[in-house]
Structure formats: C-alpha cells, structure tokens
PDB file of C-alpha atoms in Angstrom:
ATOM      1  CA  MET A 240      36.479   2.467 -11.489  1.00  0.00           C
ATOM      2  CA  SER A 241      33.933   3.640 -14.051  1.00  0.00           C
ATOM      3  CA  LEU A 242      33.333   2.140 -17.464  1.00  0.00           C
ATOM      4  CA  PRO A 243      36.311   2.668 -19.794  1.00  0.00           C
ATOM      5  CA  ALA A 244      36.115   5.652 -22.141  1.00  0.00           C
ATOM      6  CA  ALA A 245      36.634   3.198 -25.013  1.00  0.00           C
ATOM      7  CA  ILE A 246      33.148   1.878 -24.237  1.00  0.00           C
ATOM      8  CA  ILE A 247      31.364   5.049 -23.082  1.00  0.00           C
ATOM      9  CA  ASP A 248      32.452   7.024 -26.144  1.00  0.00           C
ATOM     10  CA  ARG A 249      30.740   4.502 -28.443  1.00  0.00           C
ATOM     11  CA  LEU A 250      27.357   4.620 -26.716  1.00  0.00           C
ATOM     12  CA  ARG A 251      24.412   6.744 -27.724  1.00  0.00           C
ATOM     13  CA  LEU A 252      22.581   5.664 -24.564  1.00  0.00           C
ATOM     14  CA  PRO A 253      23.802   4.032 -21.316  1.00  0.00           C
ATOM     15  CA  LEU A 254      21.788   0.949 -22.192  1.00  0.00           C
ATOM     16  CA  ILE A 255      22.249  -2.794 -22.724  1.00  0.00           C
ATOM     17  CA  ALA A 256      19.828  -4.798 -24.852  1.00  0.00           C
ATOM     18  CA  ALA A 257      19.681  -7.594 -22.283  1.00  0.00           C
ATOM     19  CA  PRO A 258      20.743 -11.144 -23.176  1.00  0.00           C
ATOM     20  CA  MET A 259      17.616 -13.306 -23.507  1.00  0.00           C
ATOM     21  CA  LEU A 260      17.524 -17.079 -23.888  1.00  0.00           C
ATOM     22  CA  ARG A 261      16.244 -18.192 -27.306  1.00  0.00           C
ATOM     23  CA  VAL A 262      15.558 -14.572 -28.259  1.00  0.00           C
ATOM     24  CA  SER A 263      18.868 -12.707 -28.637  1.00  0.00           C
ATOM     25  CA  GLY A 264      20.741 -13.623 -31.798  1.00  0.00           C
ATOM     26  CA  PRO A 265      23.279 -11.898 -34.036  1.00  0.00           C
ATOM     27  CA  GLU A 266      20.506  -9.961 -35.814  1.00  0.00           C
ATOM     28  CA  LEU A 267      19.320  -8.312 -32.591  1.00  0.00           C
ATOM     29  CA  VAL A 268      22.843  -7.763 -31.289  1.00  0.00           C
ATOM     30  CA  THR A 269      24.151  -6.132 -34.459  1.00  0.00           C
ATOM     31  CA  ALA A 270      21.059  -3.918 -34.761  1.00  0.00           C
ATOM     32  CA  ALA A 271      21.476  -2.777 -31.150  1.00  0.00           C
ATOM     33  CA  CYS A 272      25.176  -2.010 -31.583  1.00  0.00           C
ATOM     34  CA  THR A 273      24.528  -0.135 -34.824  1.00  0.00           C
ATOM     35  CA  ALA A 274      21.858   1.943 -33.043  1.00  0.00           C
ATOM     36  CA  GLY A 275      24.338   2.908 -30.306  1.00  0.00           C
ATOM     37  CA  VAL A 276      23.503   0.619 -27.368  1.00  0.00           C
ATOM     38  CA  ILE A 277      25.268  -2.508 -26.137  1.00  0.00           C
ATOM     39  CA  GLY A 278      23.833  -5.635 -27.725  1.00  0.00           C
ATOM     40  CA  ALA A 279      24.089  -8.753 -25.560  1.00  0.00           C
ATOM     41  CA  PHE A 280      23.303 -12.432 -26.019  1.00  0.00           C
ATOM     42  CA  PRO A 281      23.741 -15.701 -24.095  1.00  0.00           C
ATOM     43  CA  THR A 282      26.424 -17.861 -25.681  1.00  0.00           C
ATOM     44  CA  ALA A 283      24.037 -20.795 -25.100  1.00  0.00           C
ATOM     45  CA  ASN A 284      21.764 -19.391 -27.821  1.00  0.00           C
ATOM     46  CA  ALA A 285      24.299 -20.610 -30.366  1.00  0.00           C
ATOM     47  CA  ARG A 286      23.742 -24.361 -30.744  1.00  0.00           C
ATOM     48  CA  THR A 287      27.450 -25.230 -30.564  1.00  0.00           C
ATOM     49  CA  ALA A 288      30.761 -23.566 -29.784  1.00  0.00           C
ATOM     50  CA  ALA A 289      31.484 -23.644 -33.523  1.00  0.00           C
ATOM     51  CA  GLU A 290      28.293 -21.714 -34.225  1.00  0.00           C
ATOM     52  CA  LEU A 291      29.226 -19.278 -31.443  1.00  0.00           C
ATOM     53  CA  ASP A 292      32.517 -18.678 -33.243  1.00  0.00           C
ATOM     54  CA  ASP A 293      30.567 -17.891 -36.416  1.00  0.00           C
ATOM     55  CA  TRP A 294      28.188 -15.551 -34.568  1.00  0.00           C
ATOM     56  CA  LEU A 295      31.075 -13.585 -33.080  1.00  0.00           C
ATOM     57  CA  SER A 296      32.707 -13.222 -36.487  1.00  0.00           C
ATOM     58  CA  ARG A 297      29.438 -11.809 -37.842  1.00  0.00           C
ATOM     59  CA  ILE A 298      28.886  -9.455 -34.900  1.00  0.00           C
ATOM     60  CA  GLU A 299      32.454  -8.158 -34.950  1.00  0.00           C
ATOM     61  CA  GLY A 300      31.865  -6.635 -38.371  1.00  0.00           C
ATOM     62  CA  THR A 301      29.341  -4.218 -36.837  1.00  0.00           C
ATOM     63  CA  THR A 302      30.239  -0.601 -36.248  1.00  0.00           C
ATOM     64  CA  GLY A 303      28.877   1.311 -33.281  1.00  0.00           C
ATOM     65  CA  ALA A 304      28.573   0.250 -29.668  1.00  0.00           C
ATOM     66  CA  PRO A 305      30.380  -2.814 -28.264  1.00  0.00           C
ATOM     67  CA  TYR A 306      28.616  -6.125 -27.739  1.00  0.00           C
ATOM     68  CA  ALA A 307      28.498  -8.359 -24.664  1.00  0.00           C
ATOM     69  CA  ALA A 308      28.516 -12.145 -24.500  1.00  0.00           C
ATOM     70  CA  ASN A 309      26.716 -13.808 -21.587  1.00  0.00           C
ATOM     71  CA  LEU A 310      28.359 -16.923 -20.126  1.00  0.00           C
ATOM     72  CA  ILE A 311      26.119 -19.183 -18.040  1.00  0.00           C
ATOM     73  CA  ILE A 312      28.569 -20.497 -15.468  1.00  0.00           C
ATOM     74  CA  ARG A 313      26.735 -23.770 -14.809  1.00  0.00           C
ATOM     75  CA  SER A 314      26.398 -24.597 -18.494  1.00  0.00           C
ATOM     76  CA  PRO A 315      28.043 -27.866 -19.580  1.00  0.00           C
ATOM     77  CA  ARG A 316      29.476 -25.869 -22.485  1.00  0.00           C
ATOM     78  CA  LEU A 317      31.212 -23.301 -20.287  1.00  0.00           C
ATOM     79  CA  ALA A 318      34.791 -24.341 -21.073  1.00  0.00           C
ATOM     80  CA  ALA A 319      34.198 -24.554 -24.835  1.00  0.00           C
ATOM     81  CA  ASP A 320      32.348 -21.225 -24.995  1.00  0.00           C
ATOM     82  CA  LEU A 321      34.982 -19.533 -22.830  1.00  0.00           C
ATOM     83  CA  ARG A 322      37.714 -20.655 -25.252  1.00  0.00           C
ATOM     84  CA  VAL A 323      35.829 -19.054 -28.140  1.00  0.00           C
ATOM     85  CA  LEU A 324      35.397 -15.765 -26.266  1.00  0.00           C
ATOM     86  CA  VAL A 325      39.090 -15.708 -25.384  1.00  0.00           C
ATOM     87  CA  GLU A 326      40.066 -16.402 -28.995  1.00  0.00           C
ATOM     88  CA  HIS A 327      37.920 -13.465 -30.129  1.00  0.00           C
ATOM     89  CA  ARG A 328      39.220 -11.223 -27.325  1.00  0.00           C
ATOM     90  CA  VAL A 329      35.665 -10.160 -26.466  1.00  0.00           C
ATOM     91  CA  GLU A 330      35.490  -6.735 -24.777  1.00  0.00           C
ATOM     92  CA  LEU A 331      32.531  -7.364 -22.456  1.00  0.00           C
ATOM     93  CA  VAL A 332      31.435 -10.601 -20.804  1.00  0.00           C
ATOM     94  CA  ILE A 333      28.418 -11.065 -18.546  1.00  0.00           C
ATOM     95  CA  THR A 334      28.441 -14.025 -16.157  1.00  0.00           C
ATOM     96  CA  SER A 335      25.276 -15.509 -14.685  1.00  0.00           C
ATOM     97  CA  VAL A 336      24.023 -18.517 -12.666  1.00  0.00           C
ATOM     98  CA  GLY A 337      27.145 -18.997 -10.580  1.00  0.00           C
ATOM     99  CA  SER A 338      30.306 -17.319  -9.352  1.00  0.00           C
ATOM    100  CA  PRO A 339      32.410 -15.594 -12.035  1.00  0.00           C
ATOM    101  CA  ALA A 340      35.603 -16.882 -10.373  1.00  0.00           C
ATOM    102  CA  PRO A 341      36.327 -19.702 -12.885  1.00  0.00           C
ATOM    103  CA  VAL A 342      36.411 -17.345 -15.880  1.00  0.00           C
ATOM    104  CA  ILE A 343      37.931 -14.162 -14.444  1.00  0.00           C
ATOM    105  CA  ASP A 344      41.618 -14.870 -15.102  1.00  0.00           C
ATOM    106  CA  PRO A 345      41.410 -16.044 -18.751  1.00  0.00           C
ATOM    107  CA  LEU A 346      39.054 -13.162 -19.630  1.00  0.00           C
ATOM    108  CA  HIS A 347      41.213 -10.567 -17.899  1.00  0.00           C
ATOM    109  CA  GLU A 348      44.257 -11.907 -19.748  1.00  0.00           C
ATOM    110  CA  VAL A 349      42.674 -10.800 -23.047  1.00  0.00           C
ATOM    111  CA  GLY A 350      41.464  -7.475 -21.632  1.00  0.00           C
ATOM    112  CA  ALA A 351      37.787  -8.350 -21.210  1.00  0.00           C
ATOM    113  CA  LEU A 352      35.615  -6.473 -18.721  1.00  0.00           C
ATOM    114  CA  VAL A 353      33.601  -8.969 -16.643  1.00  0.00           C
ATOM    115  CA  LEU A 354      30.164  -8.016 -15.320  1.00  0.00           C
ATOM    116  CA  ALA A 355      28.524 -10.467 -12.908  1.00  0.00           C
ATOM    117  CA  ASP A 356      24.767 -10.996 -12.484  1.00  0.00           C
ATOM    118  CA  VAL A 357      23.841 -10.819  -8.781  1.00  0.00           C
ATOM    119  CA  ALA A 358      20.490 -10.845  -6.990  1.00  0.00           C
ATOM    120  CA  THR A 359      21.557 -10.356  -3.355  1.00  0.00           C
ATOM    121  CA  LEU A 360      24.005  -8.174  -1.467  1.00  0.00           C
ATOM    122  CA  HIS A 361      25.893 -11.304  -0.368  1.00  0.00           C
ATOM    123  CA  HIS A 362      26.396 -12.419  -3.962  1.00  0.00           C
ATOM    124  CA  ALA A 363      27.431  -8.895  -4.962  1.00  0.00           C
ATOM    125  CA  GLU A 364      30.151  -8.929  -2.308  1.00  0.00           C
ATOM    126  CA  ARG A 365      31.317 -12.389  -3.396  1.00  0.00           C
ATOM    127  CA  ALA A 366      31.460 -11.396  -7.068  1.00  0.00           C
ATOM    128  CA  VAL A 367      33.594  -8.353  -6.261  1.00  0.00           C
ATOM    129  CA  ALA A 368      35.871 -10.508  -4.104  1.00  0.00           C
ATOM    130  CA  ALA A 369      36.206 -12.967  -6.994  1.00  0.00           C
ATOM    131  CA  GLY A 370      37.487 -10.186  -9.245  1.00  0.00           C
ATOM    132  CA  ALA A 371      34.422  -9.110 -11.225  1.00  0.00           C
ATOM    133  CA  ASP A 372      34.899  -5.663 -12.752  1.00  0.00           C
ATOM    134  CA  GLY A 373      31.228  -4.733 -12.499  1.00  0.00           C
ATOM    135  CA  LEU A 374      27.858  -5.890 -11.233  1.00  0.00           C
ATOM    136  CA  ILE A 375      24.479  -6.385 -12.876  1.00  0.00           C
ATOM    137  CA  LEU A 376      21.846  -6.030 -10.178  1.00  0.00           C
ATOM    138  CA  LEU A 377      18.851  -8.316 -10.833  1.00  0.00           C
ATOM    139  CA  THR A 378      15.995  -6.553  -9.066  1.00  0.00           C
ATOM    140  CA  ALA A 379      12.271  -7.108  -8.627  1.00  0.00           C
ATOM    141  CA  GLY A 380      10.569  -7.126 -12.006  1.00  0.00           C
ATOM    142  CA  ALA A 381      13.365  -8.397 -14.241  1.00  0.00           C
ATOM    143  CA  GLY A 382      12.236 -10.936 -16.835  1.00  0.00           C
ATOM    144  CA  GLY A 383      13.217 -14.584 -16.573  1.00  0.00           C
ATOM    145  CA  GLN A 384      15.078 -15.660 -13.449  1.00  0.00           C
ATOM    146  CA  THR A 385      15.033 -12.576 -11.278  1.00  0.00           C
ATOM    147  CA  GLY A 386      15.815 -11.031  -7.948  1.00  0.00           C
ATOM    148  CA  TRP A 387      13.317  -9.710  -5.421  1.00  0.00           C
ATOM    149  CA  LEU A 388      15.153  -6.723  -3.948  1.00  0.00           C
ATOM    150  CA  ASN A 389      13.899  -3.172  -4.374  1.00  0.00           C
ATOM    151  CA  PRO A 390      16.164  -1.433  -6.931  1.00  0.00           C
ATOM    152  CA  PHE A 391      16.451   1.791  -4.914  1.00  0.00           C
ATOM    153  CA  ALA A 392      17.662  -0.048  -1.812  1.00  0.00           C
ATOM    154  CA  PHE A 393      19.843  -2.531  -3.726  1.00  0.00           C
ATOM    155  CA  VAL A 394      21.754   0.049  -5.774  1.00  0.00           C
ATOM    156  CA  ARG A 395      22.457   2.289  -2.797  1.00  0.00           C
ATOM    157  CA  ALA A 396      23.557  -0.662  -0.646  1.00  0.00           C
ATOM    158  CA  VAL A 397      25.988  -1.772  -3.371  1.00  0.00           C
ATOM    159  CA  ARG A 398      27.291   1.766  -3.842  1.00  0.00           C
ATOM    160  CA  ALA A 399      28.175   1.822  -0.133  1.00  0.00           C
ATOM    161  CA  PHE A 400      31.073  -0.570  -0.824  1.00  0.00           C
ATOM    162  CA  PHE A 401      31.621  -0.712  -4.608  1.00  0.00           C
ATOM    163  CA  ASP A 402      32.585   2.115  -6.970  1.00  0.00           C
ATOM    164  CA  GLY A 403      32.899   0.041 -10.145  1.00  0.00           C
ATOM    165  CA  PRO A 404      30.433  -0.287 -13.014  1.00  0.00           C
ATOM    166  CA  VAL A 405      26.864  -1.049 -11.913  1.00  0.00           C
ATOM    167  CA  VAL A 406      24.037  -2.069 -14.250  1.00  0.00           C
ATOM    168  CA  LEU A 407      20.384  -2.019 -13.150  1.00  0.00           C
ATOM    169  CA  ALA A 408      18.225  -4.898 -14.433  1.00  0.00           C
ATOM    170  CA  GLY A 409      14.478  -4.889 -13.896  1.00  0.00           C
ATOM    171  CA  GLY A 410      11.623  -2.551 -14.838  1.00  0.00           C
ATOM    172  CA  ILE A 411      13.412  -0.333 -17.367  1.00  0.00           C
ATOM    173  CA  SER A 412      10.519   0.376 -19.723  1.00  0.00           C
ATOM    174  CA  ASP A 413      11.540   3.690 -21.297  1.00  0.00           C
ATOM    175  CA  GLY A 414      14.021   6.559 -21.339  1.00  0.00           C
ATOM    176  CA  HIS A 415      12.568   8.087 -18.182  1.00  0.00           C
ATOM    177  CA  ALA A 416      13.307   4.892 -16.244  1.00  0.00           C
ATOM    178  CA  LEU A 417      16.786   4.831 -17.784  1.00  0.00           C
ATOM    179  CA  HIS A 418      17.406   8.379 -16.540  1.00  0.00           C
ATOM    180  CA  ALA A 419      16.184   7.354 -13.077  1.00  0.00           C
ATOM    181  CA  ALA A 420      18.679   4.476 -13.044  1.00  0.00           C
ATOM    182  CA  ARG A 421      21.487   6.905 -13.824  1.00  0.00           C
ATOM    183  CA  ALA A 422      20.330   9.303 -11.098  1.00  0.00           C
ATOM    184  CA  LEU A 423      20.295   6.386  -8.672  1.00  0.00           C
ATOM    185  CA  GLY A 424      23.981   5.730  -9.280  1.00  0.00           C
ATOM    186  CA  CYS A 425      24.037   3.169 -12.112  1.00  0.00           C
ATOM    187  CA  ASP A 426      26.363   3.400 -15.085  1.00  0.00           C
ATOM    188  CA  LEU A 427      24.056   1.423 -17.368  1.00  0.00           C
ATOM    189  CA  ALA A 428      20.682  -0.313 -17.359  1.00  0.00           C
ATOM    190  CA  TYR A 429      19.282  -3.460 -18.937  1.00  0.00           C
ATOM    191  CA  MET A 430      16.263  -3.320 -21.222  1.00  0.00           C
ATOM    192  CA  GLY A 431      15.033  -6.786 -22.166  1.00  0.00           C
ATOM    193  CA  THR A 432      11.286  -7.127 -22.610  1.00  0.00           C
ATOM    194  CA  LYS A 433      10.965  -4.225 -25.051  1.00  0.00           C
ATOM    195  CA  PHE A 434      13.787  -5.615 -27.212  1.00  0.00           C
ATOM    196  CA  LEU A 435      12.098  -9.030 -27.079  1.00  0.00           C
ATOM    197  CA  ALA A 436       9.216  -7.594 -29.131  1.00  0.00           C
ATOM    198  CA  THR A 437      11.390  -5.969 -31.801  1.00  0.00           C
ATOM    199  CA  ARG A 438      11.444  -7.149 -35.392  1.00  0.00           C
ATOM    200  CA  GLU A 439      15.052  -8.377 -35.095  1.00  0.00           C
ATOM    201  CA  SER A 440      14.241 -10.573 -32.084  1.00  0.00           C
ATOM    202  CA  ARG A 441      14.143 -14.347 -32.574  1.00  0.00           C
ATOM    203  CA  ALA A 442      11.024 -14.658 -30.389  1.00  0.00           C
ATOM    204  CA  ASP A 443       8.030 -16.495 -31.853  1.00  0.00           C
ATOM    205  CA  PRO A 444       5.601 -14.013 -33.474  1.00  0.00           C
ATOM    206  CA  ALA A 445       2.886 -15.222 -31.074  1.00  0.00           C
ATOM    207  CA  TYR A 446       5.241 -14.473 -28.175  1.00  0.00           C
ATOM    208  CA  LYS A 447       5.752 -10.930 -29.446  1.00  0.00           C
ATOM    209  CA  ARG A 448       1.998 -10.421 -29.792  1.00  0.00           C
ATOM    210  CA  MET A 449       1.410 -11.701 -26.260  1.00  0.00           C
ATOM    211  CA  VAL A 450       4.014  -9.298 -24.868  1.00  0.00           C
ATOM    212  CA  ALA A 451       2.459  -6.375 -26.754  1.00  0.00           C
ATOM    213  CA  GLU A 452      -1.022  -7.272 -25.444  1.00  0.00           C
ATOM    214  CA  ALA A 453       0.028  -7.977 -21.840  1.00  0.00           C
ATOM    215  CA  ASP A 454       0.250  -5.551 -18.941  1.00  0.00           C
ATOM    216  CA  LEU A 455       1.975  -5.515 -15.577  1.00  0.00           C
ATOM    217  CA  ASP A 456      -0.718  -7.649 -13.930  1.00  0.00           C
ATOM    218  CA  ASP A 457      -0.008 -10.445 -16.423  1.00  0.00           C
ATOM    219  CA  ILE A 458       3.439 -11.109 -14.911  1.00  0.00           C
ATOM    220  CA  VAL A 459       3.612 -13.974 -12.404  1.00  0.00           C
ATOM    221  CA  LEU A 460       6.585 -14.510 -10.101  1.00  0.00           C
ATOM    222  CA  THR A 461       6.925 -18.271  -9.698  1.00  0.00           C
ATOM    223  CA  ARG A 462       9.465 -20.982  -8.887  1.00  0.00           C
ATOM    224  CA  ALA A 463       7.434 -23.655 -10.667  1.00  0.00           C
ATOM    225  CA  PHE A 464       9.342 -23.763 -13.960  1.00  0.00           C
ATOM    226  CA  THR A 465      12.946 -23.357 -12.823  1.00  0.00           C
ATOM    227  CA  GLY A 466      13.002 -23.910  -9.057  1.00  0.00           C
ATOM    228  CA  LEU A 467      14.103 -20.267  -8.696  1.00  0.00           C
ATOM    229  CA  PRO A 468      12.075 -17.027  -8.689  1.00  0.00           C
ATOM    230  CA  THR A 469      11.164 -16.384 -12.319  1.00  0.00           C
ATOM    231  CA  SER A 470       8.951 -13.792 -14.002  1.00  0.00           C
ATOM    232  CA  MET A 471       6.559 -15.561 -16.389  1.00  0.00           C
ATOM    233  CA  LEU A 472       3.570 -14.539 -18.500  1.00  0.00           C
ATOM    234  CA  ALA A 473       0.251 -15.699 -17.024  1.00  0.00           C
ATOM    235  CA  PRO A 474      -1.398 -15.932 -20.496  1.00  0.00           C
ATOM    236  CA  ALA A 475       1.380 -18.300 -21.612  1.00  0.00           C
ATOM    237  CA  ILE A 476       0.933 -20.426 -18.482  1.00  0.00           C
ATOM    238  CA  ARG A 477      -2.800 -20.713 -19.143  1.00  0.00           C
ATOM    239  CA  ALA A 478      -2.203 -21.480 -22.835  1.00  0.00           C
ATOM    240  CA  ALA A 479      -0.009 -24.405 -21.711  1.00  0.00           C
ATOM    241  CA  GLY A 480      -2.957 -25.826 -19.769  1.00  0.00           C
ATOM    242  CA  LEU A 481      -1.773 -24.759 -16.313  1.00  0.00           C
ATOM    243  CA  ASP A 482      -3.334 -22.554 -13.668  1.00  0.00           C
ATOM    244  CA  PRO A 483      -1.064 -19.649 -12.628  1.00  0.00           C
ATOM    245  CA  ALA A 484      -2.684 -19.720  -9.179  1.00  0.00           C
ATOM    246  CA  ALA A 485      -2.025 -23.434  -8.610  1.00  0.00           C
ATOM    247  CA  LEU A 486       1.656 -23.904  -9.456  1.00  0.00           C
ATOM    248  CA  ASP A 487       4.134 -25.880  -7.325  1.00  0.00           C
ATOM    249  CA  GLU A 488       6.175 -23.205  -5.554  1.00  0.00           C
ATOM    250  CA  SER A 489       8.152 -25.745  -3.493  1.00  0.00           C
ATOM    251  CA  ILE A 490       9.717 -27.518  -6.484  1.00  0.00           C
ATOM    252  CA  SER A 491      13.496 -27.970  -6.627  1.00  0.00           C
ATOM    253  CA  PRO A 492      15.554 -26.857  -9.638  1.00  0.00           C
ATOM    254  CA  ALA A 493      16.271 -30.520 -10.473  1.00  0.00           C
ATOM    255  CA  ASP A 494      12.591 -31.493 -10.395  1.00  0.00           C
ATOM    256  CA  ALA A 495      11.643 -28.391 -12.381  1.00  0.00           C
ATOM    257  CA  ASP A 496      14.154 -29.439 -15.020  1.00  0.00           C
ATOM    258  CA  GLN A 497      12.627 -32.927 -15.154  1.00  0.00           C
ATOM    259  CA  LEU A 498       9.183 -31.426 -15.689  1.00  0.00           C
ATOM    260  CA  TYR A 499       9.810 -28.386 -17.878  1.00  0.00           C
ATOM    261  CA  GLY A 500      13.386 -28.631 -19.126  1.00  0.00           C
ATOM    262  CA  HIS A 501      14.723 -30.246 -22.296  1.00  0.00           C
ATOM    263  CA  GLY A 502      13.055 -33.641 -22.598  1.00  0.00           C
ATOM    264  CA  GLY A 503      10.724 -32.953 -19.679  1.00  0.00           C
ATOM    265  CA  ILE A 504       7.229 -34.358 -19.468  1.00  0.00           C
ATOM    266  CA  GLY A 505       5.498 -30.985 -19.166  1.00  0.00           C
ATOM    267  CA  PRO A 506       5.385 -27.917 -21.416  1.00  0.00           C
ATOM    268  CA  ARG A 507       8.844 -26.568 -22.187  1.00  0.00           C
ATOM    269  CA  ARG A 508       9.856 -23.491 -20.247  1.00  0.00           C
ATOM    270  CA  TRP A 509      11.014 -20.617 -22.479  1.00  0.00           C
ATOM    271  CA  SER A 510       9.729 -22.257 -25.696  1.00  0.00           C
ATOM    272  CA  ASP A 511       6.147 -23.154 -24.591  1.00  0.00           C
ATOM    273  CA  VAL A 512       5.801 -21.111 -21.409  1.00  0.00           C
ATOM    274  CA  TRP A 513       7.153 -17.631 -22.036  1.00  0.00           C
ATOM    275  CA  SER A 514       8.726 -15.036 -19.802  1.00  0.00           C
ATOM    276  CA  ALA A 515       8.627 -11.239 -19.588  1.00  0.00           C
ATOM    277  CA  GLY A 516       9.431  -8.551 -17.032  1.00  0.00           C
ATOM    278  CA  HIS A 517       7.436  -5.815 -15.349  1.00  0.00           C
ATOM    279  CA  SER A 518       8.315  -3.457 -18.197  1.00  0.00           C
ATOM    280  CA  VAL A 519       5.836  -5.392 -20.374  1.00  0.00           C
ATOM    281  CA  SER A 520       3.406  -2.542 -19.740  1.00  0.00           C
ATOM    282  CA  GLY A 521       5.649  -0.356 -21.897  1.00  0.00           C
ATOM    283  CA  VAL A 522       5.355  -2.665 -24.926  1.00  0.00           C
ATOM    284  CA  THR A 523       2.532  -1.872 -27.323  1.00  0.00           C
ATOM    285  CA  ALA A 524       4.006  -2.749 -30.718  1.00  0.00           C
ATOM    286  CA  ALA A 525       6.869  -4.553 -32.462  1.00  0.00           C
ATOM    287  CA  PRO A 526       9.206  -1.800 -33.724  1.00  0.00           C
ATOM    288  CA  SER A 527      12.629  -2.230 -35.217  1.00  0.00           C
ATOM    289  CA  VAL A 528      15.577  -2.009 -32.842  1.00  0.00           C
ATOM    290  CA  ALA A 529      16.557   1.320 -34.410  1.00  0.00           C
ATOM    291  CA  GLU A 530      13.059   2.715 -33.805  1.00  0.00           C
ATOM    292  CA  LEU A 531      13.065   1.519 -30.195  1.00  0.00           C
ATOM    293  CA  VAL A 532      16.460   3.100 -29.487  1.00  0.00           C
ATOM    294  CA  GLU A 533      15.383   6.351 -31.141  1.00  0.00           C
ATOM    295  CA  GLN A 534      12.223   6.490 -29.022  1.00  0.00           C
ATOM    296  CA  THR A 535      14.178   5.705 -25.848  1.00  0.00           C
ATOM    297  CA  ALA A 536      16.748   8.396 -26.674  1.00  0.00           C
ATOM    298  CA  THR A 537      13.965  10.973 -27.066  1.00  0.00           C
ATOM    299  CA  GLU A 538      12.461   9.976 -23.720  1.00  0.00           C
ATOM    300  CA  PHE A 539      15.882  10.034 -22.050  1.00  0.00           C
ATOM    301  CA  ALA A 540      16.522  13.560 -23.342  1.00  0.00           C
ATOM    302  CA  GLU A 541      13.092  14.683 -22.096  1.00  0.00           C
ATOM    303  CA  ALA A 542      13.804  13.218 -18.659  1.00  0.00           C
ATOM    304  CA  ARG A 543      17.199  14.931 -18.443  1.00  0.00           C
ATOM    305  CA  LYS A 544      15.711  18.247 -19.512  1.00  0.00           C
ATOM    306  CA  GLY A 545      12.999  17.966 -16.865  1.00  0.00           C
ATOM    307  CA  PHE A 546      15.613  17.662 -14.107  1.00  0.00           C
ATOM    308  CA  SER A 547      18.212  20.113 -15.409  1.00  0.00           C
TER     309      SER A 547
END
C-alpha cells in the first residue's frame, strides 16, 4: 500500500517538516503546508488539550499539503490528545515512544493514516503487526532521540517484508538527500534540523544561531539527558557547564528525568541543552519556510535530472 493519492496529489515534495519538541508550532506547520510539504508537530507542544484543539482549528484553515500530528504514546496526556485528534478527524498521525497499538482503532475509525516511529527492525515488525499503516525509520543522525542503524541497510531490510509507506528520518540536509531517500525505496523523508532554523520556528534565536554556526562534528550522541541515544549539540552542552566528553552514558531514563527533565536539578534538556541532527552541516542561515522549500525543490529537481 502506497500513500493515498489524496495526500500525494497535494505535495510539492515528498517531504515532512519533522515534529520537533518546543519548536514546531502552528506557524511552522501552516507555512510548511502552504509551501507544499507536510507540516508536523508534537501534540505535547500545545500546553493543554484545549490549546491543541485551538491549534488544529487554526491549521485546518491552511490550503496546500496535509499536516501530521505526533502523539507521544507514553505521554500522560495521550487519552486527552487522542480525543482531540479524533474529533478533528486528522488525516495523518505519527506515533512515537511506544507501540501504536492503543491508538490504532480510534484513529482508523475516523480514516486517519497512522505512521509509527521505529528505530529497530524488531520494533518495525511489531508496529506493522499492531496495525500501523506506515513506518518512520529513525536512523543514525536524526536529531533528538534517534536510532543507530545505517539508513541504507534499515530501509532495505524493512522493504523485504513491508510494502506500505516508509519515511526516512535522519541526515536529510537537502534535495539531493531527499532524492536519494526516494531511490532507496522511501515514500517520504523527514527534514527537521533545517526547519528548526527557519523564521517560523519557535526555537530560541540563540538556538537558531548555534545551529547555523555548527557543523557535523558538533553533534554528540549521548544517553546522558534522556537515558536513550540522543543527538545533542556539543556547544549547548558546554554552555550549560558540562563536558561533552564526560557525560554519564549509563544513566537510566528515570534518573535522566530527575536530573534534566521538568523540575530537575540540572540544566533542562531541550530548553537549556539543545538538540540537532547530522544535517546541521546543511544549515547556514535562517530562511523562511517558503524559501527553504523552494531551495530544496530546486536541489531535488537537479538530483532527478542528474540520474534521468
């Protein structure tokens, strides 16, 4: 099963502006959809389910590509946020941090397409068995909590047993990389870090500047802040008074939350210690979303022409 024509026909590029904690809001989502790519956001970025309802009402007035809402399965707000998505009959839902099984039936009842974040072949198989319509493959180099698998091997291993929609997440820095993802067998790809630096992003201006000034060697893969493999910015770690080379890599998720989560005794992850992916090397400025999509479309066309 490929992506429905009702979605494909509305896309300028086979691209999702990836959902980013504290960064993706209705401004970024609506700008992405207007430009012809799927705009996505974590429902947790809205402070309450009532605010989420308001965000969806604002986003639904946008013309262009569809949007995607990202449900964090282990969120204490899961049930409330799910009810809002069902009420709005959202077309696309991304599930992350847990099995999609608890939300599949109510979302399918309103016609939603469910794409599940997975970082291993085992989890990919489980998500398909649970009824997910598509898979988002978190590969080495994705920003935030990430996978470690090589994208070439991961995509081809998944394609050996699954013919549904596949999205590549990790390292998509321009239109050439997007074309490569398509050639590899993906329907769509995530682009996060470059959208993080756009003018419509809710990221702190200092965060945007750091991303624009950073390069690939400034990305650190560490468990210290979440208890899970996470791509973080070394300059942000140093600015928080920590040494990127001396972090606790044996910490549990619970202890990481006590240290760096809400109310923790250390610097706050995401708000004080910032994340980015390997594609940070492709960020040199803070364009508008429309400018970024236009540039990516030009690169994508060049890549396709080179292999025609």
